[in-house]
PDB file of C-alpha atoms in Angstrom:
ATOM      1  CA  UNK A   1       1.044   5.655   8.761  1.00 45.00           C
ATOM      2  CA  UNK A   2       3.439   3.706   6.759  1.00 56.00           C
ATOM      3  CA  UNK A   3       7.281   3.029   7.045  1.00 81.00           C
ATOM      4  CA  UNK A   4       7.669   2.977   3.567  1.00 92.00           C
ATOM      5  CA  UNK A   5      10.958   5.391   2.510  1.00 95.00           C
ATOM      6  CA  UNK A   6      10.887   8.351   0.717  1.00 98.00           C
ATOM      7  CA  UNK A   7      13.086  11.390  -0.200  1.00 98.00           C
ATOM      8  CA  UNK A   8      12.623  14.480  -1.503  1.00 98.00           C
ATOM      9  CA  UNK A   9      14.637  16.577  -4.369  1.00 98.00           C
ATOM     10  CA  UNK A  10      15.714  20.679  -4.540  1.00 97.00           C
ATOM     11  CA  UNK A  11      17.195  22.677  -6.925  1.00 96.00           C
ATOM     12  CA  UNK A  12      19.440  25.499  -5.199  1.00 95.00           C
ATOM     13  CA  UNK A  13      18.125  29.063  -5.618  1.00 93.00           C
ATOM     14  CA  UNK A  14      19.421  31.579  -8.083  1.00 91.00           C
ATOM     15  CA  UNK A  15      17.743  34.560  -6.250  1.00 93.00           C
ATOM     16  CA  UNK A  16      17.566  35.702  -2.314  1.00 94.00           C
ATOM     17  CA  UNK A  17      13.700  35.068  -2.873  1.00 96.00           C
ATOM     18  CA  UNK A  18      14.520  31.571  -4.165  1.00 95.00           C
ATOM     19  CA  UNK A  19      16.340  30.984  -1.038  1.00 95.00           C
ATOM     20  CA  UNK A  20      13.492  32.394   1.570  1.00 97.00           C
ATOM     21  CA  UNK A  21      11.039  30.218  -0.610  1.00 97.00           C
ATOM     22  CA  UNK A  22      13.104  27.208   0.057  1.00 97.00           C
ATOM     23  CA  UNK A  23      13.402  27.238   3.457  1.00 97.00           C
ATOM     24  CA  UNK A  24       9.551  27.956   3.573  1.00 98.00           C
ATOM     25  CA  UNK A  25       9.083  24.920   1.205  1.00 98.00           C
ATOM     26  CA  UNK A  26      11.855  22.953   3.307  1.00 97.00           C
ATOM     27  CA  UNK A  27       9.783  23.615   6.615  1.00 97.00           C
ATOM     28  CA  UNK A  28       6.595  22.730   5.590  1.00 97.00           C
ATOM     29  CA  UNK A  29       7.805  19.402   3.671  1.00 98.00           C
ATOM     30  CA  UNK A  30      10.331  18.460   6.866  1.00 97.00           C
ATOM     31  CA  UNK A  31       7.456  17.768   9.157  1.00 96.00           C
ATOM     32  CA  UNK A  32       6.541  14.490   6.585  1.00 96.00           C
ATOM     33  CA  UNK A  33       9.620  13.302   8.155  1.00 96.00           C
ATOM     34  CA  UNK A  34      11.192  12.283   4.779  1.00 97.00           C
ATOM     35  CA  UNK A  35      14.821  10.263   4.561  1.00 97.00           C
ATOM     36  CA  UNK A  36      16.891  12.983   3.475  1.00 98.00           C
ATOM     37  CA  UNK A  37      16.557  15.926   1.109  1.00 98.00           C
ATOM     38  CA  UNK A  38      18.869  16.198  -2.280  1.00 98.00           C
ATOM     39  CA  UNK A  39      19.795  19.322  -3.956  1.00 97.00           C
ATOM     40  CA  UNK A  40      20.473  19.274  -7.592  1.00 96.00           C
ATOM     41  CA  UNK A  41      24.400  20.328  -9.207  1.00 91.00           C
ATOM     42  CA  UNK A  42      23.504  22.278 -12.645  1.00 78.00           C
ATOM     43  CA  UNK A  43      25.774  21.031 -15.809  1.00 66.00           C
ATOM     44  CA  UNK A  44      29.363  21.214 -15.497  1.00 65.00           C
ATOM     45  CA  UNK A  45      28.988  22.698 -11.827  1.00 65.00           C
ATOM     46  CA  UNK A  46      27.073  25.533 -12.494  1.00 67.00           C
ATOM     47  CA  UNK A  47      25.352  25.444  -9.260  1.00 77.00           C
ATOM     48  CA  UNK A  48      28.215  24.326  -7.218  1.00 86.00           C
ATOM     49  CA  UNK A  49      28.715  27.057  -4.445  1.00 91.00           C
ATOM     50  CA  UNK A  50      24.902  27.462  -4.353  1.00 93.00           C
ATOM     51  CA  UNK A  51      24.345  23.450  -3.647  1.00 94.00           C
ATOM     52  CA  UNK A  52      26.942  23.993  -1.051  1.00 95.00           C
ATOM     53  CA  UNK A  53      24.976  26.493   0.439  1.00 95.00           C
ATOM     54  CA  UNK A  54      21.843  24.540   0.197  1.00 96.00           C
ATOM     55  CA  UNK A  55      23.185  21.295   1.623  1.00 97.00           C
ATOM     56  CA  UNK A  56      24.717  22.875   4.272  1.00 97.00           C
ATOM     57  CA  UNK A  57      21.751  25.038   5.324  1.00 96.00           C
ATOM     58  CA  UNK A  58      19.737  21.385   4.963  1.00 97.00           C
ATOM     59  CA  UNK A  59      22.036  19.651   7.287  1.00 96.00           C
ATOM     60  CA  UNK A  60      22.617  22.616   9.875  1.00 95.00           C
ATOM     61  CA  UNK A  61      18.911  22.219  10.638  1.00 95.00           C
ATOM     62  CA  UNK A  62      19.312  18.633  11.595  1.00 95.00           C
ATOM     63  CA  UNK A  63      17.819  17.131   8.348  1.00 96.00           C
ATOM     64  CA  UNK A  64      19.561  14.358   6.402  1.00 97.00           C
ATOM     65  CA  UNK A  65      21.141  15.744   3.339  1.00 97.00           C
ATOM     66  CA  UNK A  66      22.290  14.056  -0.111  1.00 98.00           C
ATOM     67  CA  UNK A  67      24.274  16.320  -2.756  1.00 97.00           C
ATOM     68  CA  UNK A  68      24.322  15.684  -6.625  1.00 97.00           C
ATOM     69  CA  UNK A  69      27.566  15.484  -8.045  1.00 96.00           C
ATOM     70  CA  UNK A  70      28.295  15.145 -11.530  1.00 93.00           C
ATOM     71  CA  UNK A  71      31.668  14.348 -13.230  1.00 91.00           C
ATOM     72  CA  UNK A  72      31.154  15.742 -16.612  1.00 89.00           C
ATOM     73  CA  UNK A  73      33.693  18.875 -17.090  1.00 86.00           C
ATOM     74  CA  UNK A  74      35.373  18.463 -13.610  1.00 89.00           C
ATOM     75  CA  UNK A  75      38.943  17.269 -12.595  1.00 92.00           C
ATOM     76  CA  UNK A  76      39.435  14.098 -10.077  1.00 95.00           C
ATOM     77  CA  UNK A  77      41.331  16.773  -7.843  1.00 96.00           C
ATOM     78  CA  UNK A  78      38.429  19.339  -8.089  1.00 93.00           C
ATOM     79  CA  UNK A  79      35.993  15.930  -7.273  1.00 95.00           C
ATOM     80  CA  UNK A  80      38.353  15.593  -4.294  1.00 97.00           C
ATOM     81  CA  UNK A  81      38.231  18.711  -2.731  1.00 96.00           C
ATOM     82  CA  UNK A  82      34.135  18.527  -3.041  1.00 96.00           C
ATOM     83  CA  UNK A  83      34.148  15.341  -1.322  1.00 98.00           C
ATOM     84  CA  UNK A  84      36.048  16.621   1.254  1.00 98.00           C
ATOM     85  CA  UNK A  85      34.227  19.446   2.110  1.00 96.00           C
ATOM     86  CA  UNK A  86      31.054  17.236   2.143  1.00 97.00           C
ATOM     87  CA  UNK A  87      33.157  15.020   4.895  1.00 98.00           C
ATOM     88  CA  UNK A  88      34.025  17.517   7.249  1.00 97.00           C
ATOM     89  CA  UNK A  89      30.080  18.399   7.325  1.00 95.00           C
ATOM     90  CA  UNK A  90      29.066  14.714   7.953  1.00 96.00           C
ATOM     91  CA  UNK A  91      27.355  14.475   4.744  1.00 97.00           C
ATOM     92  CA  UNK A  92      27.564  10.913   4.312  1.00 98.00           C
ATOM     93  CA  UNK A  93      25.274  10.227   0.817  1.00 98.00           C
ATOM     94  CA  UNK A  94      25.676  11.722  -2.844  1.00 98.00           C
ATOM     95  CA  UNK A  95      23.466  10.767  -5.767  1.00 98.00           C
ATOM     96  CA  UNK A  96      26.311  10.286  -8.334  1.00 97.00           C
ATOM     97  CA  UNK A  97      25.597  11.405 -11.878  1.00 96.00           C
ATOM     98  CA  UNK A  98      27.479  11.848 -14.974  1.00 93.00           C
ATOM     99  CA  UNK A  99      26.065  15.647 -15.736  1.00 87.00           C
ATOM    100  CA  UNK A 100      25.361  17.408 -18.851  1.00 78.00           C
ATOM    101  CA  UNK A 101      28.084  19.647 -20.192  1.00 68.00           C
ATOM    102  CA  UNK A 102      27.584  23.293 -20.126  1.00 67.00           C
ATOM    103  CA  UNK A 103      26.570  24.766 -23.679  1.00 65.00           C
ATOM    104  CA  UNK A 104      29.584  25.457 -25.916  1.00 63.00           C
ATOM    105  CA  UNK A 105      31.774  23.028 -23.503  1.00 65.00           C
ATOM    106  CA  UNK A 106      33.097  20.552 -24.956  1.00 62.00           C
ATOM    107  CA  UNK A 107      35.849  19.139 -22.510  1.00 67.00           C
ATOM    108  CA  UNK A 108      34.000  15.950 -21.225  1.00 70.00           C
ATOM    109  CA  UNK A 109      36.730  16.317 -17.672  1.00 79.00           C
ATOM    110  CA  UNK A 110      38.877  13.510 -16.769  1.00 90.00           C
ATOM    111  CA  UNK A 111      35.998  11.504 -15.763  1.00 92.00           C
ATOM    112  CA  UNK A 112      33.549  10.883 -18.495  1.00 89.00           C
ATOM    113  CA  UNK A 113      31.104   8.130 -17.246  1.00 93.00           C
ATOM    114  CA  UNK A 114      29.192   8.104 -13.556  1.00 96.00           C
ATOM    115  CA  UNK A 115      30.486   4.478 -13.087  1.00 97.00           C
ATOM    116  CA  UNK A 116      34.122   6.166 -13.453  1.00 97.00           C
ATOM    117  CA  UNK A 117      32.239   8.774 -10.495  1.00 97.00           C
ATOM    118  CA  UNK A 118      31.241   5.869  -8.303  1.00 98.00           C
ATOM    119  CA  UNK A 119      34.543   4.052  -9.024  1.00 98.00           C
ATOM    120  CA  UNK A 120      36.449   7.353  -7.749  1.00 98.00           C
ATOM    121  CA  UNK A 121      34.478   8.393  -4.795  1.00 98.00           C
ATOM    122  CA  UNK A 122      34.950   4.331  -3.398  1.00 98.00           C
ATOM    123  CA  UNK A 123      38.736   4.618  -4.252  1.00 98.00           C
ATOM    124  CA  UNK A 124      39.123   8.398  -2.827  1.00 98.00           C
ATOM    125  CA  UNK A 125      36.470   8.121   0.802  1.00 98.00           C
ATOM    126  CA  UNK A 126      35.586   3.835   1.356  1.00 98.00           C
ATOM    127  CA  UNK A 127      32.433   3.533   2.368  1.00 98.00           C
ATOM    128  CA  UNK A 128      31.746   6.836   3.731  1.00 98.00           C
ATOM    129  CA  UNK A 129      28.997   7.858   1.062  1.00 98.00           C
ATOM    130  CA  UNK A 130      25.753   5.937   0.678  1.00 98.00           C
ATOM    131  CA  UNK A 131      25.897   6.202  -3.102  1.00 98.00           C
ATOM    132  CA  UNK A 132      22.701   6.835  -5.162  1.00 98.00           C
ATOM    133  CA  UNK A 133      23.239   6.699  -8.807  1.00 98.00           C
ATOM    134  CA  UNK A 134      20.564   6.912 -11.738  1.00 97.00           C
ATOM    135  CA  UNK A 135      18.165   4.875 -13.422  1.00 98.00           C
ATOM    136  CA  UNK A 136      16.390   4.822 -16.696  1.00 97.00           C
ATOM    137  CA  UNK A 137      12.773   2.114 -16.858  1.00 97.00           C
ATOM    138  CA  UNK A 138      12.295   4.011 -20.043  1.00 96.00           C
ATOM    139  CA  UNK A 139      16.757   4.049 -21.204  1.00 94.00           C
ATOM    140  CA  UNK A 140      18.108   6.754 -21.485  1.00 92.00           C
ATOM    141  CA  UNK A 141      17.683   9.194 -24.156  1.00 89.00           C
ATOM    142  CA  UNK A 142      21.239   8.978 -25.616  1.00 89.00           C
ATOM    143  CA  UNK A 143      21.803   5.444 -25.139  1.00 92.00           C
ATOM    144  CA  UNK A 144      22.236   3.249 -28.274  1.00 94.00           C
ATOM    145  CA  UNK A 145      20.193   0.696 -26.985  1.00 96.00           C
ATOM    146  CA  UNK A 146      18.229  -0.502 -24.765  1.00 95.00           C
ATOM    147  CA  UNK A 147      20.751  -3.365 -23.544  1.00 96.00           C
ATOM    148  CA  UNK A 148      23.582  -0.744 -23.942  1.00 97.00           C
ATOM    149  CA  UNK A 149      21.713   1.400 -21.326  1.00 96.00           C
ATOM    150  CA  UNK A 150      21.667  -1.524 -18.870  1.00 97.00           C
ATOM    151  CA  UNK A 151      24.737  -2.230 -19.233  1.00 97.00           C
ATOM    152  CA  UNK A 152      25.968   1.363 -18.297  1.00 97.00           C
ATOM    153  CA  UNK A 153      23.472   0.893 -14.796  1.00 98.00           C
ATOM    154  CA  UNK A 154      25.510  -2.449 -14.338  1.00 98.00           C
ATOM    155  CA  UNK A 155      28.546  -0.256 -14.546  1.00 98.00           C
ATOM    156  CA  UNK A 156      27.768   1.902 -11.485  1.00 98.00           C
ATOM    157  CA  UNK A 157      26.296  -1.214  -9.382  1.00 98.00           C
ATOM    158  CA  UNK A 158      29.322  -3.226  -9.808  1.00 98.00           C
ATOM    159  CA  UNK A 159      31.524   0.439  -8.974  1.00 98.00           C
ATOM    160  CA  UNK A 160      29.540   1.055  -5.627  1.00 98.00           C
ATOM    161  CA  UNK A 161      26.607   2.428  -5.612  1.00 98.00           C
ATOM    162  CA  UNK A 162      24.325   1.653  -3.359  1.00 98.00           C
ATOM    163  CA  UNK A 163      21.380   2.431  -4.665  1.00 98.00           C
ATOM    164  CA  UNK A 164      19.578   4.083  -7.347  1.00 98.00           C
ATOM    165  CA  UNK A 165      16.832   6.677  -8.456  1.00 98.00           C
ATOM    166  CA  UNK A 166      15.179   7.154 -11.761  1.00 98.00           C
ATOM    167  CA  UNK A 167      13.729   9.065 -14.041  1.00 97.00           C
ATOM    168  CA  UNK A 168      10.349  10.302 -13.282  1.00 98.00           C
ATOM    169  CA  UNK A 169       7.881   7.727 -15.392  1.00 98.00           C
ATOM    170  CA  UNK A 170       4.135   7.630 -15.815  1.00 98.00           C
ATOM    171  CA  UNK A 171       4.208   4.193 -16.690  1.00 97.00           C
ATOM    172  CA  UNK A 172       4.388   1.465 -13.819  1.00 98.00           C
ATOM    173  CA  UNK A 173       4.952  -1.398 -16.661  1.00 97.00           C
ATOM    174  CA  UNK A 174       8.297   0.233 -17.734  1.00 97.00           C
ATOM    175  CA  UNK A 175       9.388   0.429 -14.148  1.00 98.00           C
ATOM    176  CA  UNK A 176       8.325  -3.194 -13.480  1.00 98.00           C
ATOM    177  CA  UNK A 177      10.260  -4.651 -16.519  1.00 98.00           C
ATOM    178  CA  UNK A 178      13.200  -2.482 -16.114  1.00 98.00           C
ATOM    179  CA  UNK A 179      13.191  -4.099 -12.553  1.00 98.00           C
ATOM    180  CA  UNK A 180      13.100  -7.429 -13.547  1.00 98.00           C
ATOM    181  CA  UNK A 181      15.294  -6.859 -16.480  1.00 97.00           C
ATOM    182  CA  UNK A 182      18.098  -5.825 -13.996  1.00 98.00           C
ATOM    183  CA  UNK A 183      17.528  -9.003 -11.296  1.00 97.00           C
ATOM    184  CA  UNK A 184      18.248 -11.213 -14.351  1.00 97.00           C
ATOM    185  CA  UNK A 185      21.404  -9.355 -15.074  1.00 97.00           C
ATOM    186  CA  UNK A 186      22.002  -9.720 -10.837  1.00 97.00           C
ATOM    187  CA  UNK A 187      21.403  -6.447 -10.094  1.00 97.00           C
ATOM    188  CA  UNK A 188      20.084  -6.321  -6.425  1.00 96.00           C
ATOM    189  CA  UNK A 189      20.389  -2.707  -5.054  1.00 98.00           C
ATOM    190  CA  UNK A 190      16.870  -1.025  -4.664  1.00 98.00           C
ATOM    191  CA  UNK A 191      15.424   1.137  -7.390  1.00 98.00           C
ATOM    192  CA  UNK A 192      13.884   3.705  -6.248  1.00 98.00           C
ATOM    193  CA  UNK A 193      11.454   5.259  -8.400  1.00 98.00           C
ATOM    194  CA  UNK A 194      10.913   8.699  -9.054  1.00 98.00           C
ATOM    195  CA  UNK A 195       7.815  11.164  -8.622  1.00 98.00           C
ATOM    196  CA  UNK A 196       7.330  13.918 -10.490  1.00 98.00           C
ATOM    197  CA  UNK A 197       3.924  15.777  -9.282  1.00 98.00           C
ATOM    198  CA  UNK A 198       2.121  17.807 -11.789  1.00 97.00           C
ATOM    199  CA  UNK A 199       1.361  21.063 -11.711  1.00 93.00           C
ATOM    200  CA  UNK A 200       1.637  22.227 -14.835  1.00 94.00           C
ATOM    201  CA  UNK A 201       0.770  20.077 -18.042  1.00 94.00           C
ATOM    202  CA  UNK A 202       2.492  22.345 -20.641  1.00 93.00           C
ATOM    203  CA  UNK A 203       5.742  22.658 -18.439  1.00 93.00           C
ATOM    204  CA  UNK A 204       5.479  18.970 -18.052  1.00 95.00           C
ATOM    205  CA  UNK A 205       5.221  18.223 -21.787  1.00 94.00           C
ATOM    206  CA  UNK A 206       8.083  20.305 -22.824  1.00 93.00           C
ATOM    207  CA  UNK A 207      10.597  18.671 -19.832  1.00 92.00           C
ATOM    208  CA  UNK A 208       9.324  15.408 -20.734  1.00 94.00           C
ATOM    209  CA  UNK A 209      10.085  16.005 -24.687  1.00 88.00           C
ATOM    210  CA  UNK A 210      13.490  17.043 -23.454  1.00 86.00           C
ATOM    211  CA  UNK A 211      14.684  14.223 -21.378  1.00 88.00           C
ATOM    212  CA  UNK A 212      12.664  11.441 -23.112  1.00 87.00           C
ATOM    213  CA  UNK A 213      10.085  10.459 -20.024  1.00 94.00           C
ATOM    214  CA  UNK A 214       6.602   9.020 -21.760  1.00 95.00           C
ATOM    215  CA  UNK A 215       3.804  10.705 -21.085  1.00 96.00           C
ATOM    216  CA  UNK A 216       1.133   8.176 -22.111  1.00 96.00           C
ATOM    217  CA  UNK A 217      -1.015   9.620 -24.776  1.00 96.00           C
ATOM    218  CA  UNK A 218      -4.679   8.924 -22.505  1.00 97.00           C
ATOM    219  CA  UNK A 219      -3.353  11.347 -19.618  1.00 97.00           C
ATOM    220  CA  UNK A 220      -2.005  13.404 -22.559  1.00 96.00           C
ATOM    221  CA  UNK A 221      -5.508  13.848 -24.265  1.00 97.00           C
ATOM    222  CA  UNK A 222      -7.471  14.294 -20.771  1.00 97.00           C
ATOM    223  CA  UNK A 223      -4.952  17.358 -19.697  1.00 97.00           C
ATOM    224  CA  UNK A 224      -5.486  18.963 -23.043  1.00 96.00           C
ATOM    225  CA  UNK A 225      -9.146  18.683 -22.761  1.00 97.00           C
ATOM    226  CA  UNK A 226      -8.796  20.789 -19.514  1.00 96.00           C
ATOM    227  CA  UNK A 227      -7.662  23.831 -21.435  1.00 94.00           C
ATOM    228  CA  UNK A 228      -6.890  26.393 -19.260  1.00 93.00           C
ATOM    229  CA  UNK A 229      -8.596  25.423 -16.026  1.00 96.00           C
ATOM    230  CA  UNK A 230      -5.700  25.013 -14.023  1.00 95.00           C
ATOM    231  CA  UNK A 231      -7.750  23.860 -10.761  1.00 96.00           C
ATOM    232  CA  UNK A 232      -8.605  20.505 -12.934  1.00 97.00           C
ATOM    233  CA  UNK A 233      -5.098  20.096 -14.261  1.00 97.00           C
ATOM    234  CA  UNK A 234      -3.922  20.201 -10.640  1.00 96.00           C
ATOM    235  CA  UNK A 235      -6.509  18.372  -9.679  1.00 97.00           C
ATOM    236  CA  UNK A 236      -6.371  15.576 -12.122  1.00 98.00           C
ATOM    237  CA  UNK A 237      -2.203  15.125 -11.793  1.00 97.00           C
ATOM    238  CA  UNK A 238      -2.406  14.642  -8.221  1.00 98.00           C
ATOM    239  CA  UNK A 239      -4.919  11.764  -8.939  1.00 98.00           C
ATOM    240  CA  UNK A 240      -2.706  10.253 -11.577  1.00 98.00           C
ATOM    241  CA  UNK A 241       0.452  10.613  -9.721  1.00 98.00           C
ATOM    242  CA  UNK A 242      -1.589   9.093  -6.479  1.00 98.00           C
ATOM    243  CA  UNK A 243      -2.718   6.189  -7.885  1.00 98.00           C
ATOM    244  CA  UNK A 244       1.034   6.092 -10.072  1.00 98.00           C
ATOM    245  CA  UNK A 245       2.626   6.241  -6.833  1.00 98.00           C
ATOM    246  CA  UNK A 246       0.250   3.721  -4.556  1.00 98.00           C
ATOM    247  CA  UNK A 247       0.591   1.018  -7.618  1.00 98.00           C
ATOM    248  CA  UNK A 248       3.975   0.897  -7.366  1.00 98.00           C
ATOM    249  CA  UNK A 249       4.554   0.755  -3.800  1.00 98.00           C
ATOM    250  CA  UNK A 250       2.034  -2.488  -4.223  1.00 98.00           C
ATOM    251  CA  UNK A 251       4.307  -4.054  -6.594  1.00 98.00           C
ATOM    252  CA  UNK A 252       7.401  -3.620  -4.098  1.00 97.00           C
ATOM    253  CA  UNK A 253       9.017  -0.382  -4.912  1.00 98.00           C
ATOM    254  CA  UNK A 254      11.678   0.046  -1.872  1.00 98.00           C
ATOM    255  CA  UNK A 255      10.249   3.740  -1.557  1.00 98.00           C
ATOM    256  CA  UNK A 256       9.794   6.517  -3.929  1.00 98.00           C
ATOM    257  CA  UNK A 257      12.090  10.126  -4.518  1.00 98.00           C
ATOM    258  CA  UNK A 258       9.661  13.053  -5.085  1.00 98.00           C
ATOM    259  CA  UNK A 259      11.135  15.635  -7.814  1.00 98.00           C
ATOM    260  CA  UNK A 260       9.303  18.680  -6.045  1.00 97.00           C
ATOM    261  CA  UNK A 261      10.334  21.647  -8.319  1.00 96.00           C
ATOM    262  CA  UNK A 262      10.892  23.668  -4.760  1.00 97.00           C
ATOM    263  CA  UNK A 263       7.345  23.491  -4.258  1.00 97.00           C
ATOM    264  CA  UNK A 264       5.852  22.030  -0.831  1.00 98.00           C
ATOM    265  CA  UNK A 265       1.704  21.717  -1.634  1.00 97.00           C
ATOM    266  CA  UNK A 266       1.624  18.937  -4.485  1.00 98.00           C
ATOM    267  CA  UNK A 267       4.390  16.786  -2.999  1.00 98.00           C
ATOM    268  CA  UNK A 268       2.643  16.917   1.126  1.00 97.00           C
ATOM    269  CA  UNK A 269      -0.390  16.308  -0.735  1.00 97.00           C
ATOM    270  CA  UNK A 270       0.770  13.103  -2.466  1.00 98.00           C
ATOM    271  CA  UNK A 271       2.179  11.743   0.561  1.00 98.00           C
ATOM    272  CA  UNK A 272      -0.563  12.179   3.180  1.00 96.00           C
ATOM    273  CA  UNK A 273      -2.802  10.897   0.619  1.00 97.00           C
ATOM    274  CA  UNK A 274      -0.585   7.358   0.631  1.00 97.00           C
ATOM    275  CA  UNK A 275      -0.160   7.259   4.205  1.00 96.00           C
ATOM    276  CA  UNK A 276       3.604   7.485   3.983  1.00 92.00           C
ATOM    277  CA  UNK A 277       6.327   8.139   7.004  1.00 66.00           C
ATOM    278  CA  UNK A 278       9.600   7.778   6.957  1.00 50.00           C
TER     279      UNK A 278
END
């Protein structure tokens, strides 16, 4: 086994059954031994009371836990009180996002940017949080340009963070030059790309149209020849996001962050299949 780090990503339950099939999930994918687990914050805060609940649960069990905050739609007092409660629970890392406005919101909050986040939560707590922020290889969807997106990641480096995750990619070439785009600009924190397992292709291509992640047009044509059969299409993305994976951590990727979907089989497969412990 490997020492290479990895972490793994929840969304917090809407439903009692959502809840008993994330501590399921959470058991089985705990005994990979990954970094920490982070829970997802829905747009504006949507989700706040149940990430609470979530990151609490994760931490009461003795597992490292990293909360998603975003800024978009919330006060700096209301960020304050949040970062309290996290301290008093030993939390000590948040991923650090900007956030998506609810629909039919249009206050943007007093803190409009995730640099102005990162900026906040170093001014409010020190260096109590690890800070993970994210990253783009493929820019950001809204961003004017491609030089206007890096220059928003510089933001949040030269604010605090720590470190950052991306975007899930299917690419490693858009990874590797967004990597070496950002040493020339002297960005040095690690980049730590992120996973997206495949279960389903048609979910997949409708989330991917959505956010803007590439999926390149061979693996596009090969899960559409699969039709229905979804043992292939299961079959098939856990090659592809194998090999995606393993290529990467060849070319010096500091770890990898595995968007799971609150499912534990694709994920534990990926990771015994690379050897990986944390």
């Amino acid at each position: 086994m490997s020492t290479t780090p990895f972490s793994i990503e929840f969304f917090p339950p809407q439903t009692p059954a959502g809840v008993d099939k994330l501590r399921a999930t959470r058991a089985q994918l705990a005994q990979l031994q990954p970094d920490f687990f982070s829970v997802t914050y829905g747009a504006g805060g949507s989700t706040q009371e149940r990430t609470f609940e979530t990151v609490f649960e994760i931490q009461a069990e003795g597992l490292a836990a990293a909360p998603h905050l975003s800024c978009v739609g919330a006060t700096r007092d209301s960020i304050r009180q949040i970062l309290t409660r996290y301290q008093d629970k030993n939390i000590r890392r948040i991923v650090a996002l900007r956030g998506d406005l609810p629909s039919g919101v249009v206050d943007a909050g007093e803190l409009r940017y995730a640099n102005e986040l990162v900026e906040f939560i170093r001014s409010e707590t020190g260096d109590w949080f690890s800070i993970e922020v994210a990253a783009y290889p493929e820019y950001h969807p809204q961003a004017r340009t491609a030089q206007a997106d890096l220059a928003a990641f510089k933001r949040k480096v030269d604010a605090g963070a720590n470190s950052a995750i991306t975007q899930y990619f299917y690419n490693v070439d858009a990874y590797l030059h967004f990597r070496d785009e950002c040493v020339a600009m002297g960005i040095d924190i690690p980049i730590v790309p992120g996973i997206m397992p495949i279960v389903s292709f048609s979910k997949l291509a409708r989330f991917s149209d959505a956010c803007g992640a590439e999926i390149p047009r061979w693996m596009r044509r090969k899960f559409e020849s699969f039709g229905d059969d979804t043992d292939s299409i299961k079959a098939f993305g856990l090659d592809v996001v194998t090999d995606l994976s393993a290529r990467l951590l060849e070319e010096g990727a500091p770890g990898l962050h595995f968007y799971c979907m609150n499912m534990a089989g694709p994920t534990s497969t990926i990771v015994e299949r690379l050897g990986l412990k944390a």
